[in-house]
Amino acid sequence: MDSMRTDLHDASNAADPEAVDKRFAGSFMKQGMCSKCRSLDSPGGKVRYCGRCRTTAYCSKECAKADWAEHKHQCESIRTTLDEDIASYVADGGQKKDFFKTRGDIKSWSNEVPGLRNELDLLAWKHRGEAVIIRVSGHETDIDGSGLRIEVVPRSSWDTDPPDLVEFSDVFLKSLRQRHSATSFDPNKEFALVKKMMHPVHSGSNNVIPMRAFVIRRFDHLAIRGVKIVEALVAGTGAEELTDAFAYLKGSILSSHPPDHVAQILQAFVTRSAYLCGRTTPHNSAPIPGRAFHNEIAYMILHQLDLEVDVRLTGLRNAAHLNGREGALRCSDPANSDRFKVVLDDGTCVSVLASNFVHIRRGNYRRRSPERSP
């Protein structure tokens, strides 16, 4: 009984400052959520950690106490994994006092890469019924994300003899299975993510240490809903698709703008749709649906999500030999606001009207490539 009381006390108290760096605490909560209520952190909110494993985060002491009945089954393996990670970090040349700061850097590192979070969310959403783990690995210096490797690790791989996770210890895999199989885990709301980063032993050093972090991350439905709307815009040319798209834009991309500014932007869309269709419309009327305008709105949504916009050229007359060629739409043409710049797969850059391309889906949604600029 005394042991249970001590464990619960440990689980409900904030971590000791010497055990968990405060900077690590902040970056962790930006990546994750309360392990009990699944709420995201709020600005200025106090982060609490289980006093035993020093890893599981809570938004309040009440959530920590309520979660203890389930967390106690995972706590020991998580703590053992943490001790293994610290020992490995020190053996590779790192200093123990820097461990939590370094691991915090890993947790926030991938958020700095434009579009990566949306790419991971969409990939995990696609496989959410298959009990997968998403693994992303790279080097700490890979700021633009061009060298990142993203993998989908199926449950069958990490449940038995996991060749895809050979670098992880049996204790880590046990902890991973426990946390992924917990009754509180909802695959329609969250997913398991493993990050692995090669990190310098210290600033300016050429020697690097492999660091890893495992998080349960909540889906960002902004990206999930955004690509669904894009797919509807691509498939149809009716008013219904535009209505959904504009509701999405007002509630997400334009939500930070003042109401009068939003009204001006939406009116500009109406004017643009009329121009593309060669018609005039009354003020405050609805946009006129059409292939070219649908293409422009779909591009705007994907661009705001920092996702690659794959297209196929069509309907070209003076350059008919390019019809059927595929590439990535990079930006509007600075020399002509009616046109867009497309980088074809062979590196050729062309300028085309919105009516001269169709959006296509080539595999999984991907973040915009920094290497493919016009």
Tab-separated table of C-alpha atoms in Angstrom:
chain	number	residue	atom	x	y	z
A	1	MET	CA	0.000	0.000	0.000
A	2	ASP	CA	2.831	2.387	0.907
A	3	SER	CA	4.565	1.515	-2.373
A	4	MET	CA	1.438	2.328	-4.375
A	5	ARG	CA	1.082	5.637	-2.526
A	6	THR	CA	4.716	6.496	-3.288
A	7	ASP	CA	4.309	5.623	-6.972
A	8	LEU	CA	1.191	7.745	-7.246
A	9	HIS	CA	2.980	10.601	-5.514
A	10	ASP	CA	5.820	10.290	-8.004
A	11	ALA	CA	3.432	10.245	-10.925
A	12	SER	CA	1.604	13.377	-9.828
A	13	ASN	CA	4.521	15.653	-9.032
A	14	ALA	CA	6.376	17.880	-11.433
A	15	ALA	CA	9.744	16.477	-12.430
A	16	ASP	CA	12.781	17.644	-10.532
A	17	PRO	CA	14.571	20.468	-12.448
A	18	GLU	CA	17.787	18.463	-12.354
A	19	ALA	CA	16.068	15.457	-13.909
A	20	VAL	CA	14.231	17.223	-16.725
A	21	ASP	CA	15.529	20.388	-18.325
A	22	LYS	CA	12.834	23.096	-18.432
A	23	ARG	CA	13.618	23.810	-22.062
A	24	PHE	CA	13.047	20.148	-22.837
A	25	ALA	CA	9.712	20.278	-21.035
A	26	GLY	CA	8.477	23.102	-23.210
A	27	SER	CA	9.507	21.517	-26.482
A	28	PHE	CA	8.016	18.171	-25.486
A	29	MET	CA	4.563	19.548	-24.880
A	30	LYS	CA	4.670	21.433	-28.157
A	31	GLN	CA	5.117	18.050	-29.797
A	32	GLY	CA	2.706	16.000	-27.739
A	33	MET	CA	-0.265	16.164	-25.421
A	34	CYS	CA	-1.451	15.283	-21.955
A	35	SER	CA	-1.211	11.505	-21.620
A	36	LYS	CA	-4.595	11.332	-19.912
A	37	CYS	CA	-7.036	13.867	-21.369
A	38	ARG	CA	-5.164	14.208	-24.694
A	39	SER	CA	-5.418	17.996	-24.570
A	40	LEU	CA	-2.657	19.994	-26.190
A	41	ASP	CA	-0.538	22.321	-24.123
A	42	SER	CA	-1.628	25.910	-23.660
A	43	PRO	CA	0.771	28.879	-23.813
A	44	GLY	CA	2.272	29.418	-20.387
A	45	GLY	CA	0.784	26.198	-19.034
A	46	LYS	CA	2.766	24.258	-16.453
A	47	VAL	CA	4.027	20.907	-17.688
A	48	ARG	CA	4.162	17.976	-15.264
A	49	TYR	CA	5.965	14.694	-15.736
A	50	CYS	CA	5.714	11.340	-14.070
A	51	GLY	CA	8.335	11.479	-11.323
A	52	ARG	CA	9.416	7.890	-12.009
A	53	CYS	CA	9.829	7.625	-15.784
A	54	ARG	CA	10.392	11.401	-16.268
A	55	THR	CA	8.931	11.102	-19.749
A	56	THR	CA	5.123	10.860	-19.641
A	57	ALA	CA	3.635	14.364	-19.663
A	58	TYR	CA	0.458	15.679	-18.035
A	59	CYS	CA	-1.377	18.966	-18.097
A	60	SER	CA	-2.307	18.762	-14.406
A	61	LYS	CA	-1.814	16.799	-11.204
A	62	GLU	CA	-5.407	15.538	-11.490
A	63	CYS	CA	-4.732	13.976	-14.908
A	64	ALA	CA	-1.550	12.355	-13.591
A	65	LYS	CA	-3.445	10.740	-10.706
A	66	ALA	CA	-6.304	9.602	-12.946
A	67	ASP	CA	-3.873	8.010	-15.416
A	68	TRP	CA	-1.796	6.126	-12.854
A	69	ALA	CA	-3.893	2.938	-12.966
A	70	GLU	CA	-2.933	2.485	-16.624
A	71	HIS	CA	0.429	4.213	-16.711
A	72	LYS	CA	1.906	2.107	-13.912
A	73	HIS	CA	1.974	-0.902	-16.275
A	74	GLN	CA	4.227	1.010	-18.696
A	75	CYS	CA	6.146	3.208	-16.304
A	76	GLU	CA	8.980	0.809	-15.454
A	77	SER	CA	9.816	-0.100	-19.054
A	78	ILE	CA	9.717	3.579	-20.058
A	79	ARG	CA	12.056	4.409	-17.203
A	80	THR	CA	14.413	1.568	-18.124
A	81	THR	CA	14.440	2.735	-21.735
A	82	LEU	CA	15.277	6.255	-20.578
A	83	ASP	CA	18.165	4.975	-18.453
A	84	GLU	CA	19.454	2.985	-21.446
A	85	ASP	CA	19.261	6.047	-23.665
A	86	ILE	CA	21.145	8.192	-21.156
A	87	ALA	CA	23.842	5.531	-20.731
A	88	SER	CA	24.222	5.210	-24.507
A	89	TYR	CA	24.382	8.992	-24.880
A	90	VAL	CA	27.173	9.253	-22.311
A	91	ALA	CA	29.038	6.262	-23.795
A	92	ASP	CA	29.005	7.989	-27.194
A	93	GLY	CA	30.644	11.095	-25.747
A	94	GLY	CA	27.694	13.205	-24.629
A	95	GLN	CA	27.321	14.758	-21.185
A	96	LYS	CA	24.520	13.542	-18.966
A	97	LYS	CA	23.444	17.080	-18.110
A	98	ASP	CA	22.813	17.782	-21.820
A	99	PHE	CA	20.700	14.675	-22.501
A	100	PHE	CA	17.217	16.119	-21.963
A	101	LYS	CA	18.032	19.322	-23.843
A	102	THR	CA	19.292	17.251	-26.789
A	103	ARG	CA	16.244	14.995	-26.771
A	104	GLY	CA	14.033	18.046	-26.583
A	105	ASP	CA	15.760	19.337	-29.701
A	106	ILE	CA	14.811	16.112	-31.484
A	107	LYS	CA	11.169	16.472	-30.535
A	108	SER	CA	10.991	20.023	-31.886
A	109	TRP	CA	13.438	19.502	-34.767
A	110	SER	CA	10.998	18.079	-37.315
A	111	ASN	CA	8.517	20.900	-36.685
A	112	GLU	CA	11.039	23.310	-38.171
A	113	VAL	CA	10.877	21.602	-41.584
A	114	PRO	CA	8.084	23.226	-43.659
A	115	GLY	CA	5.318	20.755	-44.500
A	116	LEU	CA	6.850	17.812	-42.633
A	117	ARG	CA	4.238	17.714	-39.894
A	118	ASN	CA	1.451	17.686	-42.482
A	119	GLU	CA	3.208	14.984	-44.490
A	120	LEU	CA	3.553	12.780	-41.388
A	121	ASP	CA	-0.063	13.386	-40.337
A	122	LEU	CA	-1.411	12.450	-43.770
A	123	LEU	CA	0.763	9.347	-43.993
A	124	ALA	CA	-0.293	8.168	-40.530
A	125	TRP	CA	-3.955	8.936	-41.302
A	126	LYS	CA	-3.786	6.815	-44.441
A	127	HIS	CA	-2.487	3.825	-42.419
A	128	ARG	CA	-4.384	4.497	-39.177
A	129	GLY	CA	-6.252	1.165	-39.324
A	130	GLU	CA	-3.059	-0.870	-39.645
A	131	ALA	CA	-1.452	-0.142	-36.247
A	132	VAL	CA	1.671	1.341	-37.800
A	133	ILE	CA	4.473	3.455	-36.439
A	134	ILE	CA	5.804	6.349	-38.489
A	135	ARG	CA	9.570	6.725	-38.277
A	136	VAL	CA	11.465	9.807	-39.425
A	137	SER	CA	15.251	9.974	-39.329
A	138	GLY	CA	17.868	12.469	-40.395
A	139	HIS	CA	20.722	14.723	-39.336
A	140	GLU	CA	20.500	17.697	-37.014
A	141	THR	CA	21.947	19.961	-39.711
A	142	ASP	CA	19.273	18.988	-42.249
A	143	ILE	CA	17.268	22.174	-41.792
A	144	ASP	CA	15.370	22.062	-45.082
A	145	GLY	CA	14.468	18.376	-44.672
A	146	SER	CA	15.898	17.292	-48.030
A	147	GLY	CA	17.824	14.415	-46.430
A	148	LEU	CA	15.045	13.099	-44.189
A	149	ARG	CA	13.926	9.500	-44.425
A	150	ILE	CA	10.310	8.631	-43.628
A	151	GLU	CA	9.157	5.042	-43.140
A	152	VAL	CA	5.965	3.229	-42.256
A	153	VAL	CA	6.717	0.382	-39.839
A	154	PRO	CA	3.806	-2.110	-39.686
A	155	ARG	CA	2.705	-3.769	-36.446
A	156	SER	CA	3.742	-7.177	-37.771
A	157	SER	CA	7.307	-5.894	-37.941
A	158	TRP	CA	7.640	-4.576	-34.410
A	159	ASP	CA	5.482	-7.222	-32.726
A	160	THR	CA	7.757	-10.169	-33.486
A	161	ASP	CA	11.349	-10.048	-34.723
A	162	PRO	CA	11.618	-6.430	-35.858
A	163	PRO	CA	14.307	-6.060	-38.543
A	164	ASP	CA	13.058	-2.529	-39.240
A	165	LEU	CA	13.741	-1.510	-35.639
A	166	VAL	CA	16.932	-3.491	-35.069
A	167	GLU	CA	18.695	-0.499	-33.485
A	168	PHE	CA	16.180	-0.401	-30.628
A	169	SER	CA	16.503	-2.496	-27.480
A	170	ASP	CA	13.987	-5.112	-26.340
A	171	VAL	CA	13.021	-2.846	-23.437
A	172	PHE	CA	12.277	0.032	-25.808
A	173	LEU	CA	10.155	-2.213	-28.044
A	174	LYS	CA	8.260	-3.485	-25.012
A	175	SER	CA	7.561	0.089	-23.950
A	176	LEU	CA	6.496	0.960	-27.469
A	177	ARG	CA	4.021	-1.962	-27.617
A	178	GLN	CA	2.569	-1.066	-24.228
A	179	ARG	CA	2.010	2.570	-25.083
A	180	HIS	CA	0.601	1.828	-28.535
A	181	SER	CA	-1.760	-0.811	-27.122
A	182	ALA	CA	-2.998	1.251	-24.170
A	183	THR	CA	-6.776	1.569	-23.940
A	184	SER	CA	-6.445	5.349	-24.095
A	185	PHE	CA	-4.756	5.195	-27.520
A	186	ASP	CA	-7.208	6.158	-30.282
A	187	PRO	CA	-5.878	5.593	-33.846
A	188	ASN	CA	-8.485	8.006	-35.212
A	189	LYS	CA	-7.136	10.824	-33.046
A	190	GLU	CA	-3.430	10.131	-32.647
A	191	PHE	CA	-0.515	8.134	-33.963
A	192	ALA	CA	2.837	6.754	-32.841
A	193	LEU	CA	5.928	8.537	-34.106
A	194	VAL	CA	9.590	7.573	-33.671
A	195	LYS	CA	12.198	10.220	-34.436
A	196	LYS	CA	15.875	9.443	-34.874
A	197	MET	CA	18.418	12.189	-35.346
A	198	MET	CA	22.192	12.257	-35.665
A	199	HIS	CA	23.159	15.001	-33.227
A	200	PRO	CA	26.627	16.557	-32.587
A	201	VAL	CA	28.243	15.570	-29.278
A	202	HIS	CA	28.539	19.298	-28.588
A	203	SER	CA	28.256	22.519	-30.555
A	204	GLY	CA	30.820	22.659	-33.358
A	205	SER	CA	31.809	18.998	-33.025
A	206	ASN	CA	32.078	16.711	-36.058
A	207	ASN	CA	31.313	13.686	-33.885
A	208	VAL	CA	27.619	12.807	-33.866
A	209	ILE	CA	25.449	10.725	-31.559
A	210	PRO	CA	22.320	8.845	-32.630
A	211	MET	CA	19.379	10.140	-30.582
A	212	ARG	CA	15.779	8.895	-30.647
A	213	ALA	CA	12.446	9.982	-29.297
A	214	PHE	CA	9.072	8.264	-29.197
A	215	VAL	CA	5.906	10.352	-29.041
A	216	ILE	CA	2.166	9.852	-29.365
A	217	ARG	CA	1.058	12.751	-31.523
A	218	ARG	CA	-2.420	14.070	-32.131
A	219	PHE	CA	-3.637	14.386	-35.708
A	220	ASP	CA	-3.875	17.888	-37.122
A	221	HIS	CA	-7.170	17.711	-38.998
A	222	LEU	CA	-6.432	20.980	-40.763
A	223	ALA	CA	-4.223	19.091	-43.220
A	224	ILE	CA	-6.514	16.050	-43.407
A	225	ARG	CA	-9.568	18.156	-44.223
A	226	GLY	CA	-7.560	20.358	-46.565
A	227	VAL	CA	-6.484	17.530	-48.871
A	228	LYS	CA	-10.021	16.103	-48.896
A	229	ILE	CA	-11.291	19.458	-50.139
A	230	VAL	CA	-8.527	19.588	-52.746
A	231	GLU	CA	-9.498	16.132	-53.998
A	232	ALA	CA	-13.135	17.257	-54.266
A	233	LEU	CA	-12.113	20.398	-56.177
A	234	VAL	CA	-10.043	18.316	-58.574
A	235	ALA	CA	-12.842	15.797	-59.135
A	236	GLY	CA	-15.647	18.287	-59.711
A	237	THR	CA	-16.363	21.739	-61.084
A	238	GLY	CA	-19.574	22.530	-59.224
A	239	ALA	CA	-20.505	25.178	-56.668
A	240	GLU	CA	-20.677	22.694	-53.780
A	241	GLU	CA	-16.918	22.054	-53.895
A	242	LEU	CA	-16.233	25.787	-53.843
A	243	THR	CA	-18.600	26.317	-50.907
A	244	ASP	CA	-16.688	23.732	-48.847
A	245	ALA	CA	-13.353	25.185	-49.934
A	246	PHE	CA	-14.316	28.711	-48.910
A	247	ALA	CA	-15.642	27.531	-45.541
A	248	TYR	CA	-12.303	25.788	-45.003
A	249	LEU	CA	-10.307	28.872	-46.012
A	250	LYS	CA	-12.337	31.135	-43.718
A	251	GLY	CA	-11.978	28.752	-40.764
A	252	SER	CA	-8.292	27.997	-41.168
A	253	ILE	CA	-5.981	29.908	-43.474
A	254	LEU	CA	-7.887	33.208	-43.165
A	255	SER	CA	-8.896	32.790	-39.514
A	256	SER	CA	-6.110	35.079	-38.269
A	257	HIS	CA	-7.144	37.978	-40.531
A	258	PRO	CA	-9.561	40.739	-39.452
A	259	PRO	CA	-13.156	40.201	-40.714
A	260	ASP	CA	-13.009	43.138	-43.116
A	261	HIS	CA	-9.766	41.812	-44.610
A	262	VAL	CA	-11.305	38.348	-45.033
A	263	ALA	CA	-14.298	39.911	-46.830
A	264	GLN	CA	-11.917	41.710	-49.200
A	265	ILE	CA	-10.006	38.519	-49.930
A	266	LEU	CA	-13.180	36.528	-50.587
A	267	GLN	CA	-14.495	39.277	-52.870
A	268	ALA	CA	-11.190	39.149	-54.745
A	269	PHE	CA	-11.796	35.434	-55.252
A	270	VAL	CA	-15.237	36.158	-56.698
A	271	THR	CA	-13.770	38.724	-59.055
A	272	ARG	CA	-11.035	36.302	-60.058
A	273	SER	CA	-13.519	33.504	-60.788
A	274	ALA	CA	-15.563	35.850	-62.980
A	275	TYR	CA	-12.443	36.934	-64.855
A	276	LEU	CA	-11.411	33.325	-65.537
A	277	CYS	CA	-14.892	32.525	-66.834
A	278	GLY	CA	-15.108	35.694	-68.915
A	279	ARG	CA	-18.180	36.981	-67.094
A	280	THR	CA	-19.109	39.752	-64.695
A	281	THR	CA	-20.946	39.155	-61.419
A	282	PRO	CA	-22.721	41.407	-58.885
A	283	HIS	CA	-20.869	42.404	-55.711
A	284	ASN	CA	-21.067	39.806	-52.899
A	285	SER	CA	-22.223	37.092	-55.296
A	286	ALA	CA	-20.844	33.558	-55.131
A	287	PRO	CA	-17.712	32.612	-57.108
A	288	ILE	CA	-18.328	31.080	-60.511
A	289	PRO	CA	-17.196	27.446	-60.543
A	290	GLY	CA	-14.880	26.298	-63.294
A	291	ARG	CA	-11.835	24.122	-63.866
A	292	ALA	CA	-9.284	26.951	-63.867
A	293	PHE	CA	-10.647	28.551	-60.683
A	294	HIS	CA	-10.888	25.180	-58.928
A	295	ASN	CA	-7.240	24.590	-59.843
A	296	GLU	CA	-6.189	27.911	-58.320
A	297	ILE	CA	-8.052	27.295	-55.049
A	298	ALA	CA	-6.653	23.749	-54.796
A	299	TYR	CA	-3.148	25.134	-55.320
A	300	MET	CA	-3.701	27.773	-52.628
A	301	ILE	CA	-4.740	25.167	-50.048
A	302	LEU	CA	-1.835	22.804	-50.761
A	303	HIS	CA	0.618	25.703	-50.859
A	304	GLN	CA	-0.540	26.925	-47.439
A	305	LEU	CA	-0.036	23.389	-46.098
A	306	ASP	CA	3.512	23.352	-47.564
A	307	LEU	CA	2.683	20.271	-49.623
A	308	GLU	CA	3.889	19.430	-53.127
A	309	VAL	CA	1.413	20.327	-55.863
A	310	ASP	CA	1.742	17.670	-58.576
A	311	VAL	CA	0.199	18.522	-61.950
A	312	ARG	CA	-0.084	17.267	-65.525
A	313	LEU	CA	-0.074	19.730	-68.418
A	314	THR	CA	-3.032	19.701	-70.783
A	315	GLY	CA	-4.695	21.827	-73.453
A	316	LEU	CA	-1.531	23.616	-74.570
A	317	ARG	CA	-1.655	24.758	-78.202
A	318	ASN	CA	1.593	26.564	-78.958
A	319	ALA	CA	3.520	24.006	-76.913
A	320	ALA	CA	1.391	20.940	-77.588
A	321	HIS	CA	4.433	18.672	-77.245
A	322	LEU	CA	4.333	19.373	-73.497
A	323	ASN	CA	0.788	18.073	-73.036
A	324	GLY	CA	0.809	15.030	-70.782
A	325	ARG	CA	4.091	16.002	-69.120
A	326	GLU	CA	4.085	15.967	-65.309
A	327	GLY	CA	5.797	18.061	-62.692
A	328	ALA	CA	5.352	20.230	-59.601
A	329	LEU	CA	3.594	23.587	-59.530
A	330	ARG	CA	5.954	25.895	-57.660
A	331	CYS	CA	4.444	29.386	-57.582
A	332	SER	CA	2.553	32.064	-59.445
A	333	ASP	CA	4.574	33.590	-62.258
A	334	PRO	CA	6.041	36.934	-61.053
A	335	ALA	CA	6.035	38.170	-64.661
A	336	ASN	CA	2.359	37.356	-65.294
A	337	SER	CA	-0.210	36.998	-62.503
A	338	ASP	CA	-2.458	34.913	-64.759
A	339	ARG	CA	0.149	32.168	-65.011
A	340	PHE	CA	1.895	29.626	-62.799
A	341	LYS	CA	5.400	28.246	-62.910
A	342	VAL	CA	5.683	24.459	-63.197
A	343	VAL	CA	8.941	22.536	-62.838
A	344	LEU	CA	8.644	19.403	-64.970
A	345	ASP	CA	10.177	16.111	-63.893
A	346	ASP	CA	13.153	16.649	-66.201
A	347	GLY	CA	13.872	20.044	-64.614
A	348	THR	CA	12.340	22.159	-67.378
A	349	CYS	CA	10.502	25.218	-66.047
A	350	VAL	CA	7.387	26.369	-67.915
A	351	SER	CA	4.771	29.077	-67.361
A	352	VAL	CA	1.144	28.029	-67.889
A	353	LEU	CA	-2.407	29.203	-67.274
A	354	ALA	CA	-4.561	27.574	-64.587
A	355	SER	CA	-6.649	26.043	-67.360
A	356	ASN	CA	-3.594	24.236	-68.752
A	357	PHE	CA	-2.917	21.845	-65.887
A	358	VAL	CA	-4.774	19.262	-63.853
A	359	HIS	CA	-3.909	18.254	-60.316
A	360	ILE	CA	-2.735	14.651	-59.995
A	361	ARG	CA	-1.905	12.392	-57.079
A	362	ARG	CA	1.441	10.623	-57.276
A	363	GLY	CA	1.637	8.340	-54.266
A	364	ASN	CA	1.523	9.836	-50.765
A	365	TYR	CA	1.231	13.544	-50.100
A	366	ARG	CA	4.711	15.036	-49.704
A	367	ARG	CA	6.092	18.262	-48.277
A	368	ARG	CA	7.331	20.728	-50.860
A	369	SER	CA	10.802	19.870	-52.050
A	370	PRO	CA	13.360	22.652	-51.417
A	371	GLU	CA	15.394	21.363	-54.369
A	372	ARG	CA	12.690	21.936	-56.992
A	373	SER	CA	12.579	25.674	-57.346
A	374	PRO	CA	12.004	27.456	-60.659
